[in-house]
């Protein structure tokens, strides 16, 4: 799910910007989804009786974000910018 979120953030950024601003991209597509995932896991552990926070869930979410970011930079960026040059 976080891979899908990060992919969406990457594609939106790439369609709307012609140049990458590394700090903005890393914060928007990597740091924010990982922080959101951590906050949700903490809330599940502390604020509900029927759900539990799990480190493996957090690790899976982080893996999805990182894989989507790698795909965004190495796969989607060249394809989208090539498409926009036409």
Coordinates of C-alpha atoms in Angstrom, one line a residue, residues 34-79:
X34 CA 7.6 6.4 6.3
X35 CA 6.7 8.8 9.1
X36 CA 3.0 8.2 8.3
X37 CA 3.5 4.5 8.5
X38 CA 5.3 4.7 11.8
X39 CA 2.6 7.0 13.3
X40 CA -0.2 4.6 12.2
X41 CA 1.7 1.6 13.7
X42 CA 2.1 3.5 17.0
X43 CA -1.6 4.5 17.0
X44 CA -2.6 0.9 16.3
X45 CA -0.6 -0.3 19.3
X46 CA -1.7 2.4 21.8
X47 CA -5.1 3.5 20.8
X48 CA -7.0 0.4 19.8
X49 CA -7.8 -2.9 21.5
X50 CA -8.4 -4.9 18.3
X51 CA -5.2 -4.0 16.4
X52 CA -1.6 -4.2 17.3
X53 CA 1.5 -2.3 16.1
X54 CA 4.1 -4.5 14.5
X55 CA 7.7 -3.9 13.5
X56 CA 7.4 -6.2 10.6
X57 CA 4.5 -4.3 9.2
X58 CA 6.5 -1.1 9.5
X59 CA 9.5 -2.8 7.8
X60 CA 7.2 -4.0 5.0
X61 CA 5.8 -0.5 4.6
X62 CA 9.3 1.0 4.4
X63 CA 10.4 -1.6 1.9
X64 CA 7.4 -0.6 -0.3
X65 CA 8.3 3.1 -0.1
X66 CA 11.9 2.4 -1.0
X67 CA 11.1 0.1 -3.9
X68 CA 8.6 2.6 -5.3
X69 CA 11.1 5.4 -4.9
X70 CA 13.7 3.4 -6.8
X71 CA 11.2 2.7 -9.5
X72 CA 10.1 6.3 -9.6
X73 CA 13.6 7.6 -10.1
X74 CA 14.9 4.9 -12.5
X75 CA 11.8 3.9 -14.3
X76 CA 9.0 6.5 -14.1
X77 CA 11.2 9.6 -14.4
X78 CA 12.7 8.7 -17.8
X79 CA 9.4 7.5 -19.2

